[in-house]
Coordinates of C-alpha atoms (C1' of nucleotides) in Angstrom, one line a residue:
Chain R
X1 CA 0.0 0.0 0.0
X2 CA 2.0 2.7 1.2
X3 CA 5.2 1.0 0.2
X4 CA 5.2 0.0 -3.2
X5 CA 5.5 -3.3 -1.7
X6 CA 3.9 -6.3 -3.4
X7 CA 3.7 -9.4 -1.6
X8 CA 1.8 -8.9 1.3
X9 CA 2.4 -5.6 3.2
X10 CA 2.7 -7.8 6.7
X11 CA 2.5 -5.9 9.4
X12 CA -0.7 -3.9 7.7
X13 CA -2.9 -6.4 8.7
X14 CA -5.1 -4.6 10.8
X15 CA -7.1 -1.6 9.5
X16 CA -9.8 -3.6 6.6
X17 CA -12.6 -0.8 7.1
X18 CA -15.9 -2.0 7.9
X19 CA -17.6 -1.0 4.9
X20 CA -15.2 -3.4 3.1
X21 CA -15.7 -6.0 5.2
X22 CA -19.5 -5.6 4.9
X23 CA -18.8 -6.4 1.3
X24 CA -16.2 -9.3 1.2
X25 CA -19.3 -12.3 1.5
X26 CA -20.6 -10.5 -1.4
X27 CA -17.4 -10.7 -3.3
X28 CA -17.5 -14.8 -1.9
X29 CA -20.5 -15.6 -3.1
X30 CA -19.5 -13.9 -7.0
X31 CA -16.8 -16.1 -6.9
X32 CA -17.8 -18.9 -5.6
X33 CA -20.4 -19.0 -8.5
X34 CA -17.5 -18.3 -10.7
X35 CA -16.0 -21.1 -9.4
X36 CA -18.5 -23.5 -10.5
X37 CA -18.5 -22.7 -13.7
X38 CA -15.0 -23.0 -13.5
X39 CA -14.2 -19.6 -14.8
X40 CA -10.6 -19.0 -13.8
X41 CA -9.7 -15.6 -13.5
X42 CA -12.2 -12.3 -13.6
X43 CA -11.2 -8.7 -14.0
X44 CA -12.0 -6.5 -11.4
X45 CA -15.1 -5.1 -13.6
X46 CA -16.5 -8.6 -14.2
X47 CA -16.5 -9.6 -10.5
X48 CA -17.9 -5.7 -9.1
X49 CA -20.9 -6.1 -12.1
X50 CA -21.8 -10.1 -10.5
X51 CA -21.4 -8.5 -6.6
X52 CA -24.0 -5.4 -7.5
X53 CA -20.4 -2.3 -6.8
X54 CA -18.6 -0.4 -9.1
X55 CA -15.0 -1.5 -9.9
X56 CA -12.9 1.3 -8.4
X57 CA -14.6 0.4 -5.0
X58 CA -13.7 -3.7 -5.6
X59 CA -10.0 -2.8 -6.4
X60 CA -9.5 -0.4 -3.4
X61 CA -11.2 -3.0 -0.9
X62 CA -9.0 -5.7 -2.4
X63 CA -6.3 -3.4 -2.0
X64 CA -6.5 -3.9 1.7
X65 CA -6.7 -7.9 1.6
X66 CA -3.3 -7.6 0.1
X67 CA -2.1 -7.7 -4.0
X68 CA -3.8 -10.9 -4.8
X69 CA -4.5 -9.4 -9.0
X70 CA -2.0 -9.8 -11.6
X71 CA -1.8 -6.5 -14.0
X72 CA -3.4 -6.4 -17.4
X73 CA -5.5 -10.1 -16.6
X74 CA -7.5 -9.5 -13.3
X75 CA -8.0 -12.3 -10.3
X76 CA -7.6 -15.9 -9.9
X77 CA -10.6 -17.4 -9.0
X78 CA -9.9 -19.7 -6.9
X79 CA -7.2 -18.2 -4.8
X80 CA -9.2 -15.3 -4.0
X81 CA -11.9 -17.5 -2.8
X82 CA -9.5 -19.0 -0.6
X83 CA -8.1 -15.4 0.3
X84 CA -11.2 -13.8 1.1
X85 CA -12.5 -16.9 2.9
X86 CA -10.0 -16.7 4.6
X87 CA -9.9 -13.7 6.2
X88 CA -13.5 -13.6 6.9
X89 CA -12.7 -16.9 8.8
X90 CA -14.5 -19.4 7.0
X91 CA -11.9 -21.9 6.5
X92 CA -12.6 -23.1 10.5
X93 CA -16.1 -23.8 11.6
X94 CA -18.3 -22.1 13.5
X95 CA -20.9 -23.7 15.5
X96 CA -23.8 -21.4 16.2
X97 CA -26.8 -21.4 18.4
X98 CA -30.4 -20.2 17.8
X99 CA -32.6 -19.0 20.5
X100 CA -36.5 -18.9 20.4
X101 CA -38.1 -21.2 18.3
X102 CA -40.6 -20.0 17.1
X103 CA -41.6 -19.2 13.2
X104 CA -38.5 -17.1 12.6
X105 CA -36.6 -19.5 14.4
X106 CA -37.7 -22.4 12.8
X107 CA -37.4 -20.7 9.2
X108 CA -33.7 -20.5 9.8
X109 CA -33.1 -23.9 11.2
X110 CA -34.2 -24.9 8.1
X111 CA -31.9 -22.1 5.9
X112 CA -29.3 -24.2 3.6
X113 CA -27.0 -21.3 3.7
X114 CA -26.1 -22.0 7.1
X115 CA -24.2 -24.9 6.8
X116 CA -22.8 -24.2 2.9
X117 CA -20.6 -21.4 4.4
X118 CA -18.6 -22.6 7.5
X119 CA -21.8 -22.2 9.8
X120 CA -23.2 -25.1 12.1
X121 CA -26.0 -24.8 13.8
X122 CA -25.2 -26.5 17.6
X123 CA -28.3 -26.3 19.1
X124 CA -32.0 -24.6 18.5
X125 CA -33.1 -23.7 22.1
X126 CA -36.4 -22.6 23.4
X127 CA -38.6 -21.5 26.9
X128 CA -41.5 -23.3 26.3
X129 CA -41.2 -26.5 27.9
X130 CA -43.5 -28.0 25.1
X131 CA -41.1 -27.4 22.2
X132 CA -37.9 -29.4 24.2
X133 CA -37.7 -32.3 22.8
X134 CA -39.4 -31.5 19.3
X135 CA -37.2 -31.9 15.8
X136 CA -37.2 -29.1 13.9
X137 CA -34.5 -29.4 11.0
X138 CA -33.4 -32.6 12.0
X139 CA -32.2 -31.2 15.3
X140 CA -33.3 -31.6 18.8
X141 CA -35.0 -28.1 20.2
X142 CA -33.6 -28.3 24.2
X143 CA -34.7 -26.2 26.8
X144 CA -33.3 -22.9 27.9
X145 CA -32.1 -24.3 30.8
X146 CA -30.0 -25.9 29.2
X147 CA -28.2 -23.0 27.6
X148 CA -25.4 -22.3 29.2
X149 CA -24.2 -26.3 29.2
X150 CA -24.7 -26.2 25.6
X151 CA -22.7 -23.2 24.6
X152 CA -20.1 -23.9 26.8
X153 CA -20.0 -27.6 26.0
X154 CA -19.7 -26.8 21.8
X155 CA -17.7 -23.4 22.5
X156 CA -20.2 -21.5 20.7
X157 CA -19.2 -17.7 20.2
X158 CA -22.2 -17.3 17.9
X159 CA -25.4 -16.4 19.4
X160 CA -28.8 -15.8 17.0
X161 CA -31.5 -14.2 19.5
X162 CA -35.5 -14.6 17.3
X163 CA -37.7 -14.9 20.5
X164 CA -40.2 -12.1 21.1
X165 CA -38.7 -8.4 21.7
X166 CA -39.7 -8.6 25.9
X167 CA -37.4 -11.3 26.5
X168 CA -34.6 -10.6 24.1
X169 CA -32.3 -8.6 26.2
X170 CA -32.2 -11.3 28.8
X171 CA -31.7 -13.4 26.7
X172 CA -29.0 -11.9 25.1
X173 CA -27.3 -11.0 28.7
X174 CA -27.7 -15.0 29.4
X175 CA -25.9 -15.7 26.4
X176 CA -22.9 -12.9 26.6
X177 CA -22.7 -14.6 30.5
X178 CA -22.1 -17.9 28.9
X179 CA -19.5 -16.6 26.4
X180 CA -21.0 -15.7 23.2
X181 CA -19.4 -13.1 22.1
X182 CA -21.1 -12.1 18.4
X183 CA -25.2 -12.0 18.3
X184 CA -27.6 -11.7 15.2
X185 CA -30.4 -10.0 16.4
X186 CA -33.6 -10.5 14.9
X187 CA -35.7 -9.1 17.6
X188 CA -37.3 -5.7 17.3
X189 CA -35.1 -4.6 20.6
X190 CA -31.9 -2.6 21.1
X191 CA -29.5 -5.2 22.5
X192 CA -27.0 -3.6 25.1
X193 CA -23.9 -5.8 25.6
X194 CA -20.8 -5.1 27.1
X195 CA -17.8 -3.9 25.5
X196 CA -16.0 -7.1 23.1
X197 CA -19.3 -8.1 22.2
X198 CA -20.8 -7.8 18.6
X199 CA -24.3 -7.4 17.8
X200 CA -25.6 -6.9 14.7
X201 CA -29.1 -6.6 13.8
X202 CA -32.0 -7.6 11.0
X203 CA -35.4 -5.9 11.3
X204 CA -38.4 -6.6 9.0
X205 CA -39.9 -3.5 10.4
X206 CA -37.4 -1.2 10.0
X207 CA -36.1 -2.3 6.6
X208 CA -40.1 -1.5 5.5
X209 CA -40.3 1.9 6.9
X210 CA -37.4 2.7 5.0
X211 CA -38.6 1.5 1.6
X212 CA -41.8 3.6 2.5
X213 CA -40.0 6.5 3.3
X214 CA -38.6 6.6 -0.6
X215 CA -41.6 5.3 -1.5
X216 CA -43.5 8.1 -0.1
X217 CA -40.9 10.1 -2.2
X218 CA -41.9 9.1 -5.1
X219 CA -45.1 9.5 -5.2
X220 CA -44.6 13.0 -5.1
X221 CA -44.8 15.9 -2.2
X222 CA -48.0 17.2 -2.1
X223 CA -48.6 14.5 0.5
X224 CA -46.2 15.3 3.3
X225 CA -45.5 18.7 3.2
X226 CA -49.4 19.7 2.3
X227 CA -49.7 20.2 6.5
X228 CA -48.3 22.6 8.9
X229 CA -47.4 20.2 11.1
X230 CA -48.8 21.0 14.2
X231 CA -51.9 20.2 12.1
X232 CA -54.4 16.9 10.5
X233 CA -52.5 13.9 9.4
X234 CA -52.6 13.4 5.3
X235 CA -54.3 12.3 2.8
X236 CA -51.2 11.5 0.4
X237 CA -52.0 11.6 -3.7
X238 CA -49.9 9.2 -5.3
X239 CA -49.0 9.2 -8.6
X240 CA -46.5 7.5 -9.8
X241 CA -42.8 9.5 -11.0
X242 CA -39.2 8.3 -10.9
X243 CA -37.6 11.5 -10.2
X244 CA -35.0 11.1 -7.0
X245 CA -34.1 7.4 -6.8
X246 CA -32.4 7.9 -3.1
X247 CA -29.4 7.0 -5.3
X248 CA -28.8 5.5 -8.6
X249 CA -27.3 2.0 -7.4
X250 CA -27.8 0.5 -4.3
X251 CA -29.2 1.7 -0.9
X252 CA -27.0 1.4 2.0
X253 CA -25.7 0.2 5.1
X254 CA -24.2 2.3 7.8
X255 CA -21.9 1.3 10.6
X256 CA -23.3 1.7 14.3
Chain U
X1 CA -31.6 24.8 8.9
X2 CA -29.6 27.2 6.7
X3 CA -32.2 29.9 7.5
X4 CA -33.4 30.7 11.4
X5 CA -36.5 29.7 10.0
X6 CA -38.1 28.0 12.9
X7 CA -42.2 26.7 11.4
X8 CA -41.3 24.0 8.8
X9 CA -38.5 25.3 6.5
X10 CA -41.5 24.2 3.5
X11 CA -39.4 23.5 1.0
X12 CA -37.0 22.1 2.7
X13 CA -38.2 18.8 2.4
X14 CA -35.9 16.9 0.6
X15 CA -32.3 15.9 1.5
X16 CA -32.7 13.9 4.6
X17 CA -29.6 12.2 4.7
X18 CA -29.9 8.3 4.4
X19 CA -28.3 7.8 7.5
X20 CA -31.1 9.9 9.3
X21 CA -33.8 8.0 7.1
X22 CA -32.3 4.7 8.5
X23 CA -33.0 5.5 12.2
X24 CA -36.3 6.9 12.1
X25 CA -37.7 3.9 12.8
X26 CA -35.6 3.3 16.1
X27 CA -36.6 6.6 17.3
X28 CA -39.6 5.9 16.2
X29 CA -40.2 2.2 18.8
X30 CA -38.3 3.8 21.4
X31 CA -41.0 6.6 21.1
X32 CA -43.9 4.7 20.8
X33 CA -42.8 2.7 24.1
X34 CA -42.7 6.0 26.1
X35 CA -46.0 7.0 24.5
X36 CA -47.7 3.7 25.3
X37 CA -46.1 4.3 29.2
X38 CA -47.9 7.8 28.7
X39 CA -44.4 9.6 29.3
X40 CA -45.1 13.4 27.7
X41 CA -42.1 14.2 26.8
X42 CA -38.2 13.0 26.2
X43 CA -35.2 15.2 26.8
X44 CA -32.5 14.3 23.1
X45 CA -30.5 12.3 25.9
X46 CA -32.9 9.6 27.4
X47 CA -34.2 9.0 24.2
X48 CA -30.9 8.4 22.3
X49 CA -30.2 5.9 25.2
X50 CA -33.1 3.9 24.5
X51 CA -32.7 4.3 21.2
X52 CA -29.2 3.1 20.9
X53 CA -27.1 6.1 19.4
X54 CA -25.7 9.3 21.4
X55 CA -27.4 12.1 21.8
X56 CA -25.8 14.2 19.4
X57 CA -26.3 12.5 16.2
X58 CA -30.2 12.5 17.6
X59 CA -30.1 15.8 17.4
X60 CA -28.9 16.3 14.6
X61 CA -31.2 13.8 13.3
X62 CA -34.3 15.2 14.2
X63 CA -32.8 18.8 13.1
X64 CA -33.5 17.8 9.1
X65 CA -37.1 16.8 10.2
X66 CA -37.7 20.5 11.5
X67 CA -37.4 22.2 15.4
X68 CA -39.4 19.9 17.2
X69 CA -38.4 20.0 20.5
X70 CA -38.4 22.6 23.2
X71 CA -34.9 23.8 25.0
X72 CA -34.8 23.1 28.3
X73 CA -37.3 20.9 28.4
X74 CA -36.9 18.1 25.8
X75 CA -39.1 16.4 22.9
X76 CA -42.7 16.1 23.3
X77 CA -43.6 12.3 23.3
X78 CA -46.8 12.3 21.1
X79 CA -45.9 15.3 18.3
X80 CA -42.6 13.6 17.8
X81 CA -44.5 10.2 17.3
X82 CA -47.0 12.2 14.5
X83 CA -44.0 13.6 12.8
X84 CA -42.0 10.8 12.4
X85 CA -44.8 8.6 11.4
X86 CA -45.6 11.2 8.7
X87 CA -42.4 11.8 7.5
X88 CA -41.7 8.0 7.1
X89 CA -45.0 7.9 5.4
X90 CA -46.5 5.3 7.9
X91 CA -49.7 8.0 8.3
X92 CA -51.1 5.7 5.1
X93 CA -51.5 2.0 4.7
X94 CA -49.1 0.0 2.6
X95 CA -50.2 -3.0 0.9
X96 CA -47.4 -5.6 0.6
X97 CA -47.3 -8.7 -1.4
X98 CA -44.9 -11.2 -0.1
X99 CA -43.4 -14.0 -3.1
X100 CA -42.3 -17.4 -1.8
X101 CA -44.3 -19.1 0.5
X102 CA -41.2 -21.5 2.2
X103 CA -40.3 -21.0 5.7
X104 CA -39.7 -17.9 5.7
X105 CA -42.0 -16.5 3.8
X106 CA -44.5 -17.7 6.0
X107 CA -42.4 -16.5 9.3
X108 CA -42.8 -13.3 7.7
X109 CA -46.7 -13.1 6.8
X110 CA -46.9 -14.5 10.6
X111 CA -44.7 -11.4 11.8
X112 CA -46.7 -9.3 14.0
X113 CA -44.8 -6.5 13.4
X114 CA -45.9 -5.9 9.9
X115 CA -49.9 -4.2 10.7
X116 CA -48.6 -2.5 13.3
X117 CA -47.0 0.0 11.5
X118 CA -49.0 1.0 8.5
X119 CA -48.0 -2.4 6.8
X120 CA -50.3 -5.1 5.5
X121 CA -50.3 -8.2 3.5
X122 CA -52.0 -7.6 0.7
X123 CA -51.4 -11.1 -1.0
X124 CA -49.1 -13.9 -0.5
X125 CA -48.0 -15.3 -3.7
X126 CA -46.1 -18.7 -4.5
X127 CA -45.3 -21.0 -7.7
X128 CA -46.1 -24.3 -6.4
X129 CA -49.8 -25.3 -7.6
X130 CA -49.9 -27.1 -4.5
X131 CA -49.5 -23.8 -2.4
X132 CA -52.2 -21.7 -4.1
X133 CA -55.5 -22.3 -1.9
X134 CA -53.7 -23.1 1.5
X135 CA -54.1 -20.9 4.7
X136 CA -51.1 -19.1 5.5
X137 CA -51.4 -16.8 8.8
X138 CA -55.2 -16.3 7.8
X139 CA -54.3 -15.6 4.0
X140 CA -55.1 -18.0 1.3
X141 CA -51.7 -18.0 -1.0
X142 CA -52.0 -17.5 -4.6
X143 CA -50.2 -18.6 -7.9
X144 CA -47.9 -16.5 -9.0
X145 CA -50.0 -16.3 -12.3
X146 CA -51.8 -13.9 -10.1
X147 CA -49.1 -11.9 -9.5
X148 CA -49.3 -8.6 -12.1
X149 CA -53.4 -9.0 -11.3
X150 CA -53.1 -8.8 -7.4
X151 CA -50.6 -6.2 -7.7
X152 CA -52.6 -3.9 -9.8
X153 CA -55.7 -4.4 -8.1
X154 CA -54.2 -3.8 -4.6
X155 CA -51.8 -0.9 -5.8
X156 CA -49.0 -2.7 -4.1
X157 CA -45.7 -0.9 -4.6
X158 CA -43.6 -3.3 -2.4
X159 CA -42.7 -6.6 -2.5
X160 CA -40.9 -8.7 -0.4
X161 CA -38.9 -11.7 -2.2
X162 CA -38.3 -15.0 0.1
X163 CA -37.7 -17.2 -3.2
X164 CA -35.1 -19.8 -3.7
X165 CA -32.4 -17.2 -5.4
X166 CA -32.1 -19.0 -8.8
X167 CA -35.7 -17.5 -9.4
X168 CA -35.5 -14.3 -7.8
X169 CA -34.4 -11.9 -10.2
X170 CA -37.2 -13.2 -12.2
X171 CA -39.5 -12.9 -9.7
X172 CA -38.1 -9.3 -9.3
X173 CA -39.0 -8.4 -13.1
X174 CA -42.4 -9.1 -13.2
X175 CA -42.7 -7.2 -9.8
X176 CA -41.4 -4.0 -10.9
X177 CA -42.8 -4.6 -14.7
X178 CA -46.0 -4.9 -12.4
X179 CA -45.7 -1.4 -10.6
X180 CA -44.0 -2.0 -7.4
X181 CA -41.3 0.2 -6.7
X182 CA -39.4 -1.1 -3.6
X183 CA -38.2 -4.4 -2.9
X184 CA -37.1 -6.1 0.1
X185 CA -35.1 -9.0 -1.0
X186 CA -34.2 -12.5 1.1
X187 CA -33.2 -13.9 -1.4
X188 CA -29.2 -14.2 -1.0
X189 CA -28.9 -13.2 -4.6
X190 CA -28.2 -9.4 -5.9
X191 CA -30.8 -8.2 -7.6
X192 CA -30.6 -5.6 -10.8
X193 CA -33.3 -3.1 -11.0
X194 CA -34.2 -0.6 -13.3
X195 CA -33.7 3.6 -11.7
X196 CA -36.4 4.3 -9.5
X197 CA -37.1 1.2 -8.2
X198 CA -35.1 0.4 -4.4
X199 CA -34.0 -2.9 -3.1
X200 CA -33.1 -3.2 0.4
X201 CA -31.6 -6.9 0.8
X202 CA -31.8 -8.7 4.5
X203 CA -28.8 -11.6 4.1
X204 CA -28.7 -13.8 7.0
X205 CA -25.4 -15.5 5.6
X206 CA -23.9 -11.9 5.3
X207 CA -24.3 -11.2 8.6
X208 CA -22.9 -14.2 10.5
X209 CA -19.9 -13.9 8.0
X210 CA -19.4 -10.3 8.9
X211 CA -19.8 -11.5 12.5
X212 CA -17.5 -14.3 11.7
X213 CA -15.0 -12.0 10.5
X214 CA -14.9 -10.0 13.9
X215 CA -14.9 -12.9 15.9
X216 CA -11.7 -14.4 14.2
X217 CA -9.9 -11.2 15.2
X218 CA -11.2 -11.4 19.3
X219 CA -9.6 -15.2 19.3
X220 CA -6.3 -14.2 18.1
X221 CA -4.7 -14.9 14.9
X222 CA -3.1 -18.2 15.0
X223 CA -6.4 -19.4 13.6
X224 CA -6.2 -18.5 10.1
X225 CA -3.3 -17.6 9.2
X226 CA -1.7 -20.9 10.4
X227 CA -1.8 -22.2 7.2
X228 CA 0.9 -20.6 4.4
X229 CA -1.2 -20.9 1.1
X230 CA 0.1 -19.6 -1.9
X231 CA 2.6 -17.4 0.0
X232 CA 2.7 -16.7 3.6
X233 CA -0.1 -15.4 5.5
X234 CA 0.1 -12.4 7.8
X235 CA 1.4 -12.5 11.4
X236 CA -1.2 -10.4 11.9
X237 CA -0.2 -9.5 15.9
X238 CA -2.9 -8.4 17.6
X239 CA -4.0 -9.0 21.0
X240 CA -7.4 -8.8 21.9
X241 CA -7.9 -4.8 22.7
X242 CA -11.0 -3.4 22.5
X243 CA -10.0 -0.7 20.3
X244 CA -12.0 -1.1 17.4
X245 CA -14.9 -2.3 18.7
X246 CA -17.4 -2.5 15.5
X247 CA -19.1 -0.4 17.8
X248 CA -21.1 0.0 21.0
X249 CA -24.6 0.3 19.8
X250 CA -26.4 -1.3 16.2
X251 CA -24.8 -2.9 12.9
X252 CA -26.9 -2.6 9.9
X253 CA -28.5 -3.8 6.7
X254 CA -26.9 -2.9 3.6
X255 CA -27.4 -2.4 -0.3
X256 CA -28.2 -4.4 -2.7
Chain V
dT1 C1' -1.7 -3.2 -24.4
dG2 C1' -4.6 -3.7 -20.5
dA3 C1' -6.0 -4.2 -15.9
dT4 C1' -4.4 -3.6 -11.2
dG5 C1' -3.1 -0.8 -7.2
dT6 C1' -3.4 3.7 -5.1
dG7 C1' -2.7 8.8 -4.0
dA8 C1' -5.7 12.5 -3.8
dA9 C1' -10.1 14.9 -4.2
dC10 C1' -14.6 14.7 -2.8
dC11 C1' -18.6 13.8 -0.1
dC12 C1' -21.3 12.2 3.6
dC13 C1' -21.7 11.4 8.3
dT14 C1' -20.4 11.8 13.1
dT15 C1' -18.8 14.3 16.9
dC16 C1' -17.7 18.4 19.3
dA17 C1' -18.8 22.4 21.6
dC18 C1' -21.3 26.2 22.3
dA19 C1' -24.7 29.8 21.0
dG20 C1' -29.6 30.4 21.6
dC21 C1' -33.8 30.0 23.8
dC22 C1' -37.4 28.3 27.4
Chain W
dG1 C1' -30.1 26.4 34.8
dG2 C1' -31.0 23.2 31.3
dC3 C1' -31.5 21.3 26.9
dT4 C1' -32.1 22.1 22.0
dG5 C1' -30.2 23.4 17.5
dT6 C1' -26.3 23.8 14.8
dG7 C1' -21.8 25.7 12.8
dA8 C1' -17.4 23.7 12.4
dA9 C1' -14.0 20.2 12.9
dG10 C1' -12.9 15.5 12.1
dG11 C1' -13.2 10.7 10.0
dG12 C1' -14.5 7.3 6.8
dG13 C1' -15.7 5.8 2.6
dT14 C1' -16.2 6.5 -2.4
dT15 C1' -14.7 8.0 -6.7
dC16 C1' -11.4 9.7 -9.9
dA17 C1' -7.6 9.2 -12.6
dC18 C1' -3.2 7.7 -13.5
dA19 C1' 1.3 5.6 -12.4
dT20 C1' 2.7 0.9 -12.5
dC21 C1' 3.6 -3.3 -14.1
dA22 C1' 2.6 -8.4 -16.1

DNA sequence: TGATGTGAACCCCTTCACAGCC
DNA sequence: GGCTGTGAAGGGGTTCACATCA
């Protein structure tokens, strides 16, 4: 980077931003269908057209994995699948537990993408004494009581919380106790955890009232700004028109 | 804003940053939870702590959506609930139609979540003939066949895709060629769109990878890097630290 | 020749710190 | 006195554009 240096800068190692990082299992999943096709190499505009970015944005976030390219032919396939897996940590397995079984719960259990990508799920674990016991997935529901044998008995660091919002936080506090130290938080609750601990979040609800928001958009102003406030709620014409598009590619993350 | 203008800048309107957009909705539950405890008003701090963010960037927030709060005192609790409702467009009902009737897609149309906030299902739709008829959460699912009818009869401008993802994109196309405008896609697949239509994408697989990723780096590096593939991997010292901490409060979704 | 790797410009968002108002 | 509203500073991430090198 810095240095002109090409084989692997060493000691830059720390310092892959977040945003890039958010995109790397993108990047895995391009080339892993690359892969089986066998397609060997890809240029750096091929690959950022199958992950959905532009290419100056896949070359600079490459850029901090190390030079893995090869000027004037692009990237081998198949080493920067290993590369990228690799530093997401996917060559070593990670066993994961979900808590609440419910729909949700359930849905996952039963998600192939789980296992394809270094993900195992350990243990589905529920309240209700009536699920322990039940096999959903092929796997054994158990009963929170249970939980903190299970996660210390597998060494599970992965924690996915999908019970109902009112019981989600202790839930979550049970699991950091135990030792999970990463959670995927599908209830509609602000997790706090201690410092060390990761949680990251996916809510229906909130992903919705965004879409509406730009939906709203475009279907013109009138609606919104046609009350002072302080005043009656709307009545919202609609019409159709393209106009804005919050941005011309992709909507977007942001960092916590 | 720019001006000292204090009543609703009117044509202000637009240019809400994304960011802002994205936490509505938080503001939004943490607000509605103070209004159904019949608290009158929030002062910028207490409400960014149940919110998850600091109370700065709430500020800040709320300052694009107009001066809604009162110094020395704080927000009031029901005005800030009518404003932010209005401005994410939840004061009207949006029909949704949800594709893929699996696991998930049933999870979902069983999410409570989704009337309470201006959202209904309008139509659940799946290919299998064996679907179409069957109760799912109190809906009868359709064939897709149905598809561009239902969507046109109900005005439904978003969809929600829980497909497989080798049909997905196709799905997609005869969703917006239909006339809905934003998409919230399960589907682990990216999807292209034409301008003016937005896809928000919920990846379960993403997530733990990004998870994965953070978690490699609490255990040390020895992991990982163990193995010298092509060259040598990094040495990569690091030693716990809390440093970087993703952050304290919530992750996020991410574009398409 | 052609595609990577990257400094530098640019832009958006976050955070600070305090002026302004109740 | 207390808390909001906001300029200004600070950081990150994206994009540009080109030097670099197989």
């Amino acid at each position: 980077m810095a240095t002109g240096r090409t084989h692997r800068p060493a000691t830059r190692s720390r310092g892959i931003p977040e945003a890039t990082v958010a995109r790397l299992p993108l990047y895995l999943r391009a080339l892993t269908a690359l892969s089986e096709r066998s397609v060997p190499t890809v240029s750096s505009e091929e690959l950022a057209a199958a992950a959905g970015v532009n290419s100056a944005k896949l070359r600079k976030d490459f850029s901090y994995l190390g030079s893995y390219g090869t000027r004037g032919v692009g990237y081998d396939v198949e080493y920067l699948v290993y590369q990228i897996s690799r530093e997401l940590g996917l060559t070593q397995d990670w066993p994961v537990v979900i808590v609440g079984i419910g729909n949700l719960g359930a849905a996952l259990a039963n998600y192939g993408g789980f296992a394809s990508r270094g993900f195992r799920v350990a243990a589905l674990i529920d309240a209700d004494p009536e699920m322990a016991g039940k096999q959903v997935a092929g796997i054994t529901v158990q009963h929170s009581d249970e939980m903190e044998r299970i996660i210390s008995d597998n060494g599970v660091s992965i924690g996915v919380i999908t019970t109902p919002p009112g019981v989600a936080q202790q839930v979550c506090d049970r699991l950091v106790a135990a030792g999970v130290t990463s959670i995927l938080n599908f209830a509609p609750t602000v997790l706090s955890v201690p410092d060390g601990v990761d949680v990251r979040k996916v809510d229906l609800s909130i992903e919705l009232q965004i879409l509406a928001f730009h939906e709203q958009r475009k279907a013109g102003e009138e609606a919104a700004n046609a009350l002072p406030d302080g005043a009656v709620p709307a009545s919202v014409t609609r019409k159709e028109s393209a106009d804005k598009g919050p941005d011309g590619d992709v909507p977007a993350v942001m960092p916590a």
